[in-house]
Amino acid sequence: MDTFNGNHFNLDVDLISLQLIPHLEVSIRHKIKECITSIHWEYGCTITKTKAYLGSKRAFKIIYGDWDKSIASLPRYMAALKHFNPGTVVEWKLEQSATIPEYIFRYVFWAFKRTIDGFVNCRPVISIDGTLVYGKYDIKLLIDVAVDVNGQIFPLAFAICANESQEMWALFLNHLKQHIVKQRSDICLISDWHGGILSSVEDFPDWQEPYAYHCYCVRHLKANFQKKYLNKDLHDLMWMAATDHQQCKFRWRMESIRQLDKRAYNWLMRHELHKWTLHADGGRQWGTITTNVSESFNRLLKSARGFPVIAMVRMTFKQMAERFVERHKGASELMERGVEFMPIPMKRFEKYRRRAHWHSYLQYDHSRGVFEVRTAIHQHRGNNIHIVNEASRLCSCGKWTMYHMPCSHAMKCFQQTGLGATNYVDR
């Protein structure tokens, strides 16, 4: 087929949009390059990026309507979503107008049945984040994301609200607890320092210790730290202090910070240690120190954030459906092969098992179930003694607590005693 110039007078934006509608109905994220390819295959013409963009935008408007129509149609769309996906939860907040006999949209929350059911098999850590929705109105998209057993993103719930206020965050966290977390305890929330989130957590008993725990995103904490103190050495030390497994190493980093700048040291120590350091969190964060998972999923939705609200809701449904299909297929293959653990945690497990061969077993206190292990010397490092408490599932290195599986020092003990290491991995 010959290629003709895309400026043919009959190949206008209206015709292009009609050709693109079927593609955009299948995938909201139909890229401009793909639009150009679709038109080329249909008409043998290569259109400009401008025409492709305008045609795509027109097609979106035909499918989803403009912003006003999209918001007006949102209740009907959500009702259809619940009808065809039984168990899906939708919660609304509307306010009656004082001037006209209509209700004003303030907030809508939704969570799909499959994610509600799936959370019981996820790590008890939830990353929450909010982002601006580009478009005609100043509205926000709220999202919370968990991590599944294979360390992959597992979106839980979404909300669109008129503003990112304490009231909206309180509603969001309340619905998260009511519909998804339910009776599960020891949940760890990780968020940035948004005032609405902090106030909502403080005012909501179900999100307070000992039922749940709130930790800071260390990346956001570091960003605030960098604004106050410009020394790069301080920034590096702060990050290492936050991520150290052992209290002794944390103290050494903090002492270095104190010697460089006592004000920086005091600023960090004003924050509760279990909210921003791994060594003091008791394993509640499972090694997660940032809100990267929720922000990553937000970036996936970015292409739909400039479109009407129904397009965004549809995008969340499509993303979830694709993930469940893909992961069901992968899990089924692993089960057929008789694999006991998912690949990513198994990779860490095997790394610890290999490393254990280089350690030295010192002694075992049978009465207390306590081992002593000496680490191997490598590049002038190592030769340290770690204490392993098999009964309490603790090691002085801190990694057993943090990652909820035996560290290499515990693995060495199990190799000596014949205990099965896999029995000590958190299910």
GROMACS .gro file of C-alpha atoms in nm:
model
  427
    1MET     CA    1   0.000   0.000   0.000
    2ASP     CA    2   0.136   0.340  -0.092
    3THR     CA    3   0.169   0.606   0.178
    4PHE     CA    4   0.004   0.940   0.107
    5ASN     CA    5   0.037   1.270   0.281
    6GLY     CA    6  -0.190   1.302   0.586
    7ASN     CA    7  -0.321   1.644   0.474
    8HIS     CA    8  -0.582   1.494   0.240
    9PHE     CA    9  -0.890   1.721   0.268
   10ASN     CA   10  -1.124   1.429   0.345
   11LEU     CA   11  -0.905   1.299   0.626
   12ASP     CA   12  -1.017   1.552   0.883
   13VAL     CA   13  -1.030   1.527   1.263
   14ASP     CA   14  -1.388   1.394   1.262
   15LEU     CA   15  -1.301   1.102   1.036
   16ILE     CA   16  -0.984   1.029   1.232
   17SER     CA   17  -1.178   1.028   1.560
   18LEU     CA   18  -1.435   0.779   1.426
   19GLN     CA   19  -1.155   0.545   1.322
   20LEU     CA   20  -0.989   0.572   1.664
   21ILE     CA   21  -1.301   0.510   1.874
   22PRO     CA   22  -1.276   0.126   1.867
   23HIS     CA   23  -0.909   0.142   1.967
   24LEU     CA   24  -0.971   0.383   2.255
   25GLU     CA   25  -1.261   0.173   2.381
   26VAL     CA   26  -1.022  -0.120   2.410
   27SER     CA   27  -0.735   0.081   2.561
   28ILE     CA   28  -0.759   0.430   2.707
   29ARG     CA   29  -0.380   0.454   2.685
   30HIS     CA   30  -0.374   0.441   2.304
   31LYS     CA   31  -0.061   0.642   2.231
   32ILE     CA   32  -0.028   0.908   1.960
   33LYS     CA   33   0.219   0.688   1.771
   34GLU     CA   34  -0.035   0.404   1.778
   35CYS     CA   35  -0.307   0.641   1.655
   36ILE     CA   36  -0.093   0.735   1.357
   37THR     CA   37  -0.030   0.366   1.285
   38SER     CA   38  -0.404   0.284   1.306
   39ILE     CA   39  -0.490   0.553   1.051
   40HIS     CA   40  -0.208   0.442   0.823
   41TRP     CA   41  -0.332   0.082   0.819
   42GLU     CA   42  -0.688   0.193   0.746
   43TYR     CA   43  -0.632   0.465   0.485
   44GLY     CA   44  -0.266   0.436   0.380
   45CYS     CA   45  -0.201   0.792   0.497
   46THR     CA   46   0.049   0.914   0.754
   47ILE     CA   47  -0.115   1.190   0.956
   48THR     CA   48   0.066   1.446   1.168
   49LYS     CA   49   0.099   1.417   1.545
   50THR     CA   50  -0.127   1.719   1.580
   51LYS     CA   51  -0.406   1.555   1.383
   52ALA     CA   52  -0.359   1.232   1.575
   53TYR     CA   53  -0.382   1.418   1.905
   54LEU     CA   54  -0.691   1.616   1.804
   55GLY     CA   55  -0.856   1.302   1.664
   56SER     CA   56  -0.779   1.110   1.983
   57LYS     CA   57  -0.917   1.393   2.195
   58ARG     CA   58  -1.235   1.408   1.985
   59ALA     CA   59  -1.278   1.030   2.010
   60PHE     CA   60  -1.245   1.049   2.388
   61LYS     CA   61  -1.515   1.314   2.402
   62ILE     CA   62  -1.746   1.097   2.191
   63ILE     CA   63  -1.690   0.797   2.420
   64TYR     CA   64  -1.689   0.968   2.760
   65GLY     CA   65  -1.846   1.306   2.695
   66ASP     CA   66  -1.710   1.634   2.828
   67TRP     CA   67  -1.627   1.701   3.192
   68ASP     CA   68  -1.975   1.819   3.292
   69LYS     CA   69  -2.152   1.525   3.125
   70SER     CA   70  -1.896   1.283   3.265
   71ILE     CA   71  -1.955   1.396   3.624
   72ALA     CA   72  -2.331   1.394   3.570
   73SER     CA   73  -2.310   1.038   3.433
   74LEU     CA   74  -2.075   0.913   3.704
   75PRO     CA   75  -2.350   0.777   3.938
   76ARG     CA   76  -2.500   0.573   3.654
   77TYR     CA   77  -2.157   0.444   3.551
   78MET     CA   78  -2.071   0.345   3.910
   79ALA     CA   79  -2.405   0.168   3.945
   80ALA     CA   80  -2.327  -0.032   3.630
   81LEU     CA   81  -1.980  -0.110   3.762
   82LYS     CA   82  -2.130  -0.253   4.082
   83HIS     CA   83  -2.399  -0.444   3.893
   84PHE     CA   84  -2.159  -0.622   3.658
   85ASN     CA   85  -1.893  -0.674   3.928
   86PRO     CA   86  -2.083  -0.796   4.237
   87GLY     CA   87  -1.913  -0.710   4.564
   88THR     CA   88  -1.757  -0.389   4.431
   89VAL     CA   89  -1.795  -0.110   4.690
   90VAL     CA   90  -1.886   0.250   4.603
   91GLU     CA   91  -1.932   0.524   4.865
   92TRP     CA   92  -2.052   0.879   4.796
   93LYS     CA   93  -2.053   1.216   4.968
   94LEU     CA   94  -2.286   1.474   4.817
   95GLU     CA   95  -2.403   1.808   4.952
   96GLN     CA   96  -2.735   1.973   4.881
   97SER     CA   97  -2.705   2.312   4.717
   98ALA     CA   98  -2.850   2.608   4.903
   99THR     CA   99  -2.945   2.785   4.581
  100ILE     CA  100  -3.065   2.513   4.344
  101PRO     CA  101  -3.254   2.186   4.405
  102GLU     CA  102  -2.954   1.968   4.319
  103TYR     CA  103  -2.673   1.787   4.498
  104ILE     CA  104  -2.310   1.895   4.466
  105PHE     CA  105  -2.044   1.627   4.420
  106ARG     CA  106  -1.781   1.615   4.696
  107TYR     CA  107  -1.636   1.265   4.703
  108VAL     CA  108  -1.665   0.911   4.564
  109PHE     CA  109  -1.475   0.603   4.685
  110TRP     CA  110  -1.455   0.271   4.501
  111ALA     CA  111  -1.287  -0.065   4.556
  112PHE     CA  112  -1.323  -0.375   4.341
  113LYS     CA  113  -1.432  -0.707   4.489
  114ARG     CA  114  -1.117  -0.890   4.378
  115THR     CA  115  -0.888  -0.642   4.553
  116ILE     CA  116  -1.096  -0.655   4.871
  117ASP     CA  117  -1.066  -1.035   4.877
  118GLY     CA  118  -0.699  -1.030   4.775
  119PHE     CA  119  -0.576  -0.799   5.049
  120VAL     CA  120  -0.588  -1.077   5.310
  121ASN     CA  121  -0.292  -1.237   5.127
  122CYS     CA  122  -0.091  -0.915   5.096
  123ARG     CA  123   0.168  -0.779   5.334
  124PRO     CA  124   0.003  -0.563   5.606
  125VAL     CA  125   0.155  -0.244   5.464
  126ILE     CA  126  -0.050   0.019   5.278
  127SER     CA  127   0.096   0.315   5.091
  128ILE     CA  128  -0.141   0.611   5.052
  129ASP     CA  129  -0.103   0.904   4.817
  130GLY     CA  130  -0.300   1.184   4.655
  131THR     CA  131  -0.250   1.354   4.321
  132LEU     CA  132  -0.401   1.639   4.121
  133VAL     CA  133  -0.643   1.552   3.843
  134TYR     CA  134  -0.576   1.767   3.537
  135GLY     CA  135  -0.884   1.898   3.367
  136LYS     CA  136  -1.170   2.145   3.391
  137TYR     CA  137  -1.216   2.113   3.768
  138ASP     CA  138  -0.973   2.124   4.058
  139ILE     CA  139  -1.026   1.773   4.196
  140LYS     CA  140  -0.794   1.515   4.350
  141LEU     CA  141  -0.740   1.143   4.304
  142LEU     CA  142  -0.666   0.951   4.625
  143ILE     CA  143  -0.521   0.602   4.608
  144ASP     CA  144  -0.396   0.333   4.844
  145VAL     CA  145  -0.174   0.048   4.734
  146ALA     CA  146  -0.051  -0.269   4.904
  147VAL     CA  147   0.225  -0.511   4.805
  148ASP     CA  148   0.147  -0.875   4.728
  149VAL     CA  149   0.350  -1.178   4.838
  150ASN     CA  150   0.574  -1.143   4.533
  151GLY     CA  151   0.660  -0.780   4.612
  152GLN     CA  152   0.442  -0.644   4.330
  153ILE     CA  153   0.202  -0.349   4.334
  154PHE     CA  154  -0.150  -0.442   4.449
  155PRO     CA  155  -0.388  -0.139   4.423
  156LEU     CA  156  -0.665  -0.150   4.684
  157ALA     CA  157  -0.898   0.148   4.654
  158PHE     CA  158  -0.947   0.486   4.489
  159ALA     CA  159  -1.136   0.807   4.553
  160ILE     CA  160  -1.204   1.127   4.363
  161CYS     CA  161  -1.271   1.429   4.583
  162ALA     CA  162  -1.329   1.800   4.552
  163ASN     CA  163  -1.024   1.887   4.763
  164GLU     CA  164  -0.745   1.709   4.948
  165SER     CA  165  -0.858   1.818   5.296
  166GLN     CA  166  -0.859   1.652   5.636
  167GLU     CA  167  -1.230   1.573   5.591
  168MET     CA  168  -1.169   1.392   5.262
  169TRP     CA  169  -0.872   1.197   5.396
  170ALA     CA  170  -1.075   1.101   5.703
  171LEU     CA  171  -1.351   0.967   5.477
  172PHE     CA  172  -1.099   0.780   5.264
  173LEU     CA  173  -0.925   0.617   5.561
  174ASN     CA  174  -1.260   0.533   5.721
  175HIS     CA  175  -1.380   0.357   5.404
  176LEU     CA  176  -1.042   0.183   5.369
  177LYS     CA  177  -1.076   0.044   5.721
  178GLN     CA  178  -1.445  -0.046   5.683
  179HIS     CA  179  -1.434  -0.221   5.345
  180ILE     CA  180  -1.079  -0.352   5.297
  181VAL     CA  181  -0.879  -0.375   5.620
  182LYS     CA  182  -1.184  -0.481   5.823
  183GLN     CA  183  -1.074  -0.681   6.131
  184ARG     CA  184  -0.713  -0.723   6.022
  185SER     CA  185  -0.473  -0.569   6.275
  186ASP     CA  186  -0.112  -0.448   6.284
  187ILE     CA  187  -0.155  -0.259   5.957
  188CYS     CA  188   0.119  -0.010   5.872
  189LEU     CA  189   0.023   0.305   5.679
  190ILE     CA  190   0.300   0.485   5.492
  191SER     CA  191   0.238   0.837   5.364
  192ASP     CA  192   0.396   1.173   5.300
  193TRP     CA  193   0.354   1.464   5.540
  194HIS     CA  194   0.027   1.598   5.406
  195GLY     CA  195  -0.151   1.770   5.695
  196GLY     CA  196  -0.484   1.609   5.610
  197ILE     CA  197  -0.337   1.259   5.636
  198LEU     CA  198  -0.154   1.326   5.961
  199SER     CA  199  -0.458   1.484   6.126
  200SER     CA  200  -0.691   1.207   6.006
  201VAL     CA  201  -0.466   0.933   6.143
  202GLU     CA  202  -0.436   1.112   6.477
  203ASP     CA  203  -0.814   1.157   6.505
  204PHE     CA  204  -0.909   0.803   6.395
  205PRO     CA  205  -0.865   0.548   6.677
  206ASP     CA  206  -0.865   0.249   6.439
  207TRP     CA  207  -0.546   0.382   6.275
  208GLN     CA  208  -0.363   0.433   6.604
  209GLU     CA  209  -0.136   0.198   6.796
  210PRO     CA  210  -0.173  -0.086   6.884
  211TYR     CA  211  -0.434  -0.153   6.610
  212ALA     CA  212  -0.236   0.010   6.330
  213TYR     CA  213   0.083   0.207   6.277
  214HIS     CA  214   0.165   0.516   6.076
  215CYS     CA  215   0.512   0.568   5.927
  216TYR     CA  216   0.660   0.846   5.717
  217CYS     CA  217   0.781   0.808   5.362
  218VAL     CA  218   1.157   0.845   5.416
  219ARG     CA  219   1.203   0.999   5.072
  220HIS     CA  220   0.967   1.284   5.166
  221LEU     CA  221   1.136   1.316   5.504
  222LYS     CA  222   1.472   1.340   5.332
  223ALA     CA  223   1.338   1.606   5.092
  224ASN     CA  224   1.233   1.822   5.388
  225PHE     CA  225   1.567   1.754   5.556
  226GLN     CA  226   1.754   1.865   5.242
  227LYS     CA  227   1.564   2.196   5.232
  228LYS     CA  228   1.678   2.276   5.585
  229TYR     CA  229   2.034   2.148   5.568
  230LEU     CA  230   2.233   2.176   5.246
  231ASN     CA  231   2.529   1.955   5.333
  232LYS     CA  232   2.525   1.650   5.102
  233ASP     CA  233   2.713   1.440   5.358
  234LEU     CA  234   2.426   1.498   5.598
  235HIS     CA  235   2.175   1.381   5.336
  236ASP     CA  236   2.365   1.056   5.275
  237LEU     CA  237   2.405   0.989   5.646
  238MET     CA  238   2.038   1.056   5.712
  239TRP     CA  239   1.932   0.802   5.448
  240MET     CA  240   2.173   0.539   5.578
  241ALA     CA  241   2.053   0.597   5.935
  242ALA     CA  242   1.692   0.546   5.823
  243THR     CA  243   1.770   0.221   5.641
  244ASP     CA  244   2.019   0.059   5.881
  245HIS     CA  245   1.909  -0.279   6.018
  246GLN     CA  246   2.092  -0.252   6.350
  247GLN     CA  247   2.064  -0.006   6.634
  248CYS     CA  248   2.442   0.016   6.678
  249LYS     CA  249   2.489   0.124   6.315
  250PHE     CA  250   2.203   0.374   6.346
  251ARG     CA  251   2.367   0.532   6.651
  252TRP     CA  252   2.699   0.555   6.468
  253ARG     CA  253   2.535   0.737   6.173
  254MET     CA  254   2.346   0.973   6.404
  255GLU     CA  255   2.663   1.053   6.598
  256SER     CA  256   2.831   1.145   6.267
  257ILE     CA  257   2.535   1.373   6.188
  258ARG     CA  258   2.557   1.532   6.534
  259GLN     CA  259   2.926   1.609   6.487
  260LEU     CA  260   2.860   1.768   6.148
  261ASP     CA  261   2.555   1.972   6.252
  262LYS     CA  262   2.389   1.946   6.591
  263ARG     CA  263   2.075   2.123   6.464
  264ALA     CA  264   2.028   1.859   6.194
  265TYR     CA  265   2.070   1.588   6.457
  266ASN     CA  266   1.810   1.749   6.684
  267TRP     CA  267   1.565   1.793   6.394
  268LEU     CA  268   1.578   1.423   6.310
  269MET     CA  269   1.558   1.307   6.671
  270ARG     CA  270   1.241   1.512   6.723
  271HIS     CA  271   1.061   1.255   6.505
  272GLU     CA  272   0.964   0.924   6.660
  273LEU     CA  273   1.220   0.667   6.549
  274HIS     CA  274   0.970   0.391   6.469
  275LYS     CA  275   0.807   0.624   6.214
  276TRP     CA  276   1.114   0.670   5.995
  277THR     CA  277   1.384   0.412   6.082
  278LEU     CA  278   1.381   0.045   5.996
  279HIS     CA  279   1.578  -0.073   6.297
  280ALA     CA  280   1.312   0.064   6.537
  281ASP     CA  281   0.991  -0.023   6.350
  282GLY     CA  282   0.965  -0.382   6.474
  283GLY     CA  283   0.929  -0.516   6.120
  284ARG     CA  284   0.598  -0.336   6.066
  285GLN     CA  285   0.709  -0.186   5.734
  286TRP     CA  286   0.846  -0.514   5.592
  287GLY     CA  287   1.144  -0.319   5.460
  288THR     CA  288   0.925  -0.061   5.280
  289ILE     CA  289   1.035   0.296   5.353
  290THR     CA  290   0.870   0.504   5.079
  291THR     CA  291   0.535   0.559   4.906
  292ASN     CA  292   0.691   0.455   4.573
  293VAL     CA  293   0.431   0.183   4.508
  294SER     CA  294   0.134   0.422   4.523
  295GLU     CA  295   0.320   0.688   4.327
  296SER     CA  296   0.417   0.431   4.063
  297PHE     CA  297   0.054   0.334   4.013
  298ASN     CA  298  -0.040   0.702   3.998
  299ARG     CA  299   0.205   0.741   3.711
  300LEU     CA  300   0.030   0.457   3.527
  301LEU     CA  301  -0.294   0.653   3.555
  302LYS     CA  302  -0.130   0.979   3.449
  303SER     CA  303  -0.239   0.949   3.086
  304ALA     CA  304  -0.603   0.939   3.198
  305ARG     CA  305  -0.580   1.217   3.456
  306GLY     CA  306  -0.649   1.486   3.198
  307PHE     CA  307  -0.967   1.318   3.078
  308PRO     CA  308  -1.319   1.314   3.226
  309VAL     CA  309  -1.370   1.126   3.552
  310ILE     CA  310  -1.539   0.822   3.394
  311ALA     CA  311  -1.224   0.767   3.186
  312MET     CA  312  -1.019   0.759   3.506
  313VAL     CA  313  -1.253   0.513   3.674
  314ARG     CA  314  -1.247   0.294   3.365
  315MET     CA  315  -0.869   0.308   3.362
  316THR     CA  316  -0.852   0.181   3.722
  317PHE     CA  317  -1.084  -0.108   3.631
  318LYS     CA  318  -0.880  -0.196   3.322
  319GLN     CA  319  -0.553  -0.186   3.513
  320MET     CA  320  -0.690  -0.415   3.782
  321ALA     CA  321  -0.842  -0.660   3.532
  322GLU     CA  322  -0.515  -0.686   3.340
  323ARG     CA  323  -0.316  -0.745   3.658
  324PHE     CA  324  -0.545  -1.019   3.783
  325VAL     CA  325  -0.543  -1.201   3.449
  326GLU     CA  326  -0.162  -1.180   3.423
  327ARG     CA  327  -0.094  -1.285   3.784
  328HIS     CA  328  -0.352  -1.564   3.782
  329LYS     CA  329  -0.174  -1.710   3.482
  330GLY     CA  330   0.166  -1.679   3.648
  331ALA     CA  331   0.046  -1.824   3.980
  332SER     CA  332  -0.122  -2.117   3.804
  333GLU     CA  333   0.203  -2.204   3.627
  334LEU     CA  334   0.394  -2.196   3.956
  335MET     CA  335   0.136  -2.418   4.126
  336GLU     CA  336   0.156  -2.671   3.844
  337ARG     CA  337   0.532  -2.686   3.898
  338GLY     CA  338   0.483  -2.737   4.271
  339VAL     CA  339   0.668  -2.417   4.368
  340GLU     CA  340   0.626  -2.341   4.739
  341PHE     CA  341   0.711  -1.969   4.741
  342MET     CA  342   0.673  -1.685   4.494
  343PRO     CA  343   0.991  -1.601   4.296
  344ILE     CA  344   1.095  -1.271   4.458
  345PRO     CA  345   1.086  -1.382   4.825
  346MET     CA  346   1.239  -1.714   4.720
  347LYS     CA  347   1.528  -1.524   4.561
  348ARG     CA  348   1.603  -1.352   4.893
  349PHE     CA  349   1.561  -1.682   5.079
  350GLU     CA  350   1.812  -1.859   4.853
  351LYS     CA  351   2.057  -1.568   4.879
  352TYR     CA  352   2.056  -1.603   5.259
  353ARG     CA  353   2.092  -1.981   5.232
  354ARG     CA  354   2.401  -1.947   5.008
  355ARG     CA  355   2.555  -1.683   5.231
  356ALA     CA  356   2.506  -1.904   5.538
  357HIS     CA  357   2.767  -2.150   5.410
  358TRP     CA  358   3.040  -1.891   5.466
  359HIS     CA  359   2.948  -1.824   5.831
  360SER     CA  360   3.090  -2.013   6.130
  361TYR     CA  361   2.870  -2.183   6.388
  362LEU     CA  362   3.001  -2.110   6.741
  363GLN     CA  363   2.767  -2.247   7.006
  364TYR     CA  364   2.406  -2.326   7.093
  365ASP     CA  365   2.233  -2.272   7.427
  366HIS     CA  366   1.975  -2.553   7.426
  367SER     CA  367   1.789  -2.423   7.730
  368ARG     CA  368   1.712  -2.087   7.566
  369GLY     CA  369   1.723  -2.180   7.198
  370VAL     CA  370   1.997  -1.920   7.136
  371PHE     CA  371   2.278  -1.955   6.878
  372GLU     CA  372   2.600  -1.763   6.821
  373VAL     CA  373   2.725  -1.724   6.464
  374ARG     CA  374   3.041  -1.556   6.333
  375THR     CA  375   3.019  -1.393   5.988
  376ALA     CA  376   3.272  -1.459   5.715
  377ILE     CA  377   3.552  -1.212   5.638
  378HIS     CA  378   3.513  -1.050   5.295
  379GLN     CA  379   3.713  -0.751   5.168
  380HIS     CA  380   3.824  -0.659   5.522
  381ARG     CA  381   3.466  -0.668   5.648
  382GLY     CA  382   3.276  -0.924   5.853
  383ASN     CA  383   3.409  -1.137   6.139
  384ASN     CA  384   3.115  -1.018   6.352
  385ILE     CA  385   2.925  -1.229   6.604
  386HIS     CA  386   2.544  -1.237   6.578
  387ILE     CA  387   2.302  -1.381   6.830
  388VAL     CA  388   2.010  -1.582   6.690
  389ASN     CA  389   1.704  -1.660   6.905
  390GLU     CA  390   1.521  -1.941   6.728
  391ALA     CA  391   1.221  -1.941   6.963
  392SER     CA  392   1.158  -1.565   6.931
  393ARG     CA  393   1.254  -1.556   6.561
  394LEU     CA  394   1.507  -1.282   6.619
  395CYS     CA  395   1.863  -1.211   6.510
  396SER     CA  396   2.085  -0.927   6.624
  397CYS     CA  397   2.139  -0.829   6.258
  398GLY     CA  398   1.775  -0.718   6.243
  399LYS     CA  399   1.697  -0.871   5.903
  400TRP     CA  400   1.482  -1.157   6.032
  401THR     CA  401   1.251  -0.904   6.196
  402MET     CA  402   1.251  -0.669   5.900
  403TYR     CA  403   1.189  -0.917   5.617
  404HIS     CA  404   0.993  -1.182   5.812
  405MET     CA  405   1.215  -1.468   5.696
  406PRO     CA  406   1.530  -1.621   5.846
  407CYS     CA  407   1.848  -1.429   5.776
  408SER     CA  408   2.174  -1.598   5.674
  409HIS     CA  409   2.284  -1.627   6.039
  410ALA     CA  410   1.964  -1.813   6.130
  411MET     CA  411   2.008  -2.027   5.819
  412LYS     CA  412   2.351  -2.134   5.949
  413CYS     CA  413   2.193  -2.246   6.275
  414PHE     CA  414   1.924  -2.442   6.093
  415GLN     CA  415   2.190  -2.614   5.881
  416GLN     CA  416   2.365  -2.728   6.200
  417THR     CA  417   2.054  -2.844   6.386
  418GLY     CA  418   1.854  -2.982   6.093
  419LEU     CA  419   1.559  -2.747   6.152
  420GLY     CA  420   1.359  -2.661   5.840
  421ALA     CA  421   1.423  -2.298   5.747
  422THR     CA  422   1.107  -2.274   5.537
  423ASN     CA  423   0.897  -2.333   5.850
  424TYR     CA  424   1.017  -1.995   5.980
  425VAL     CA  425   0.908  -1.792   5.677
  426ASP     CA  426   0.602  -1.575   5.739
  427ARG     CA  427   0.313  -1.723   5.541
   0.00000   0.00000   0.00000
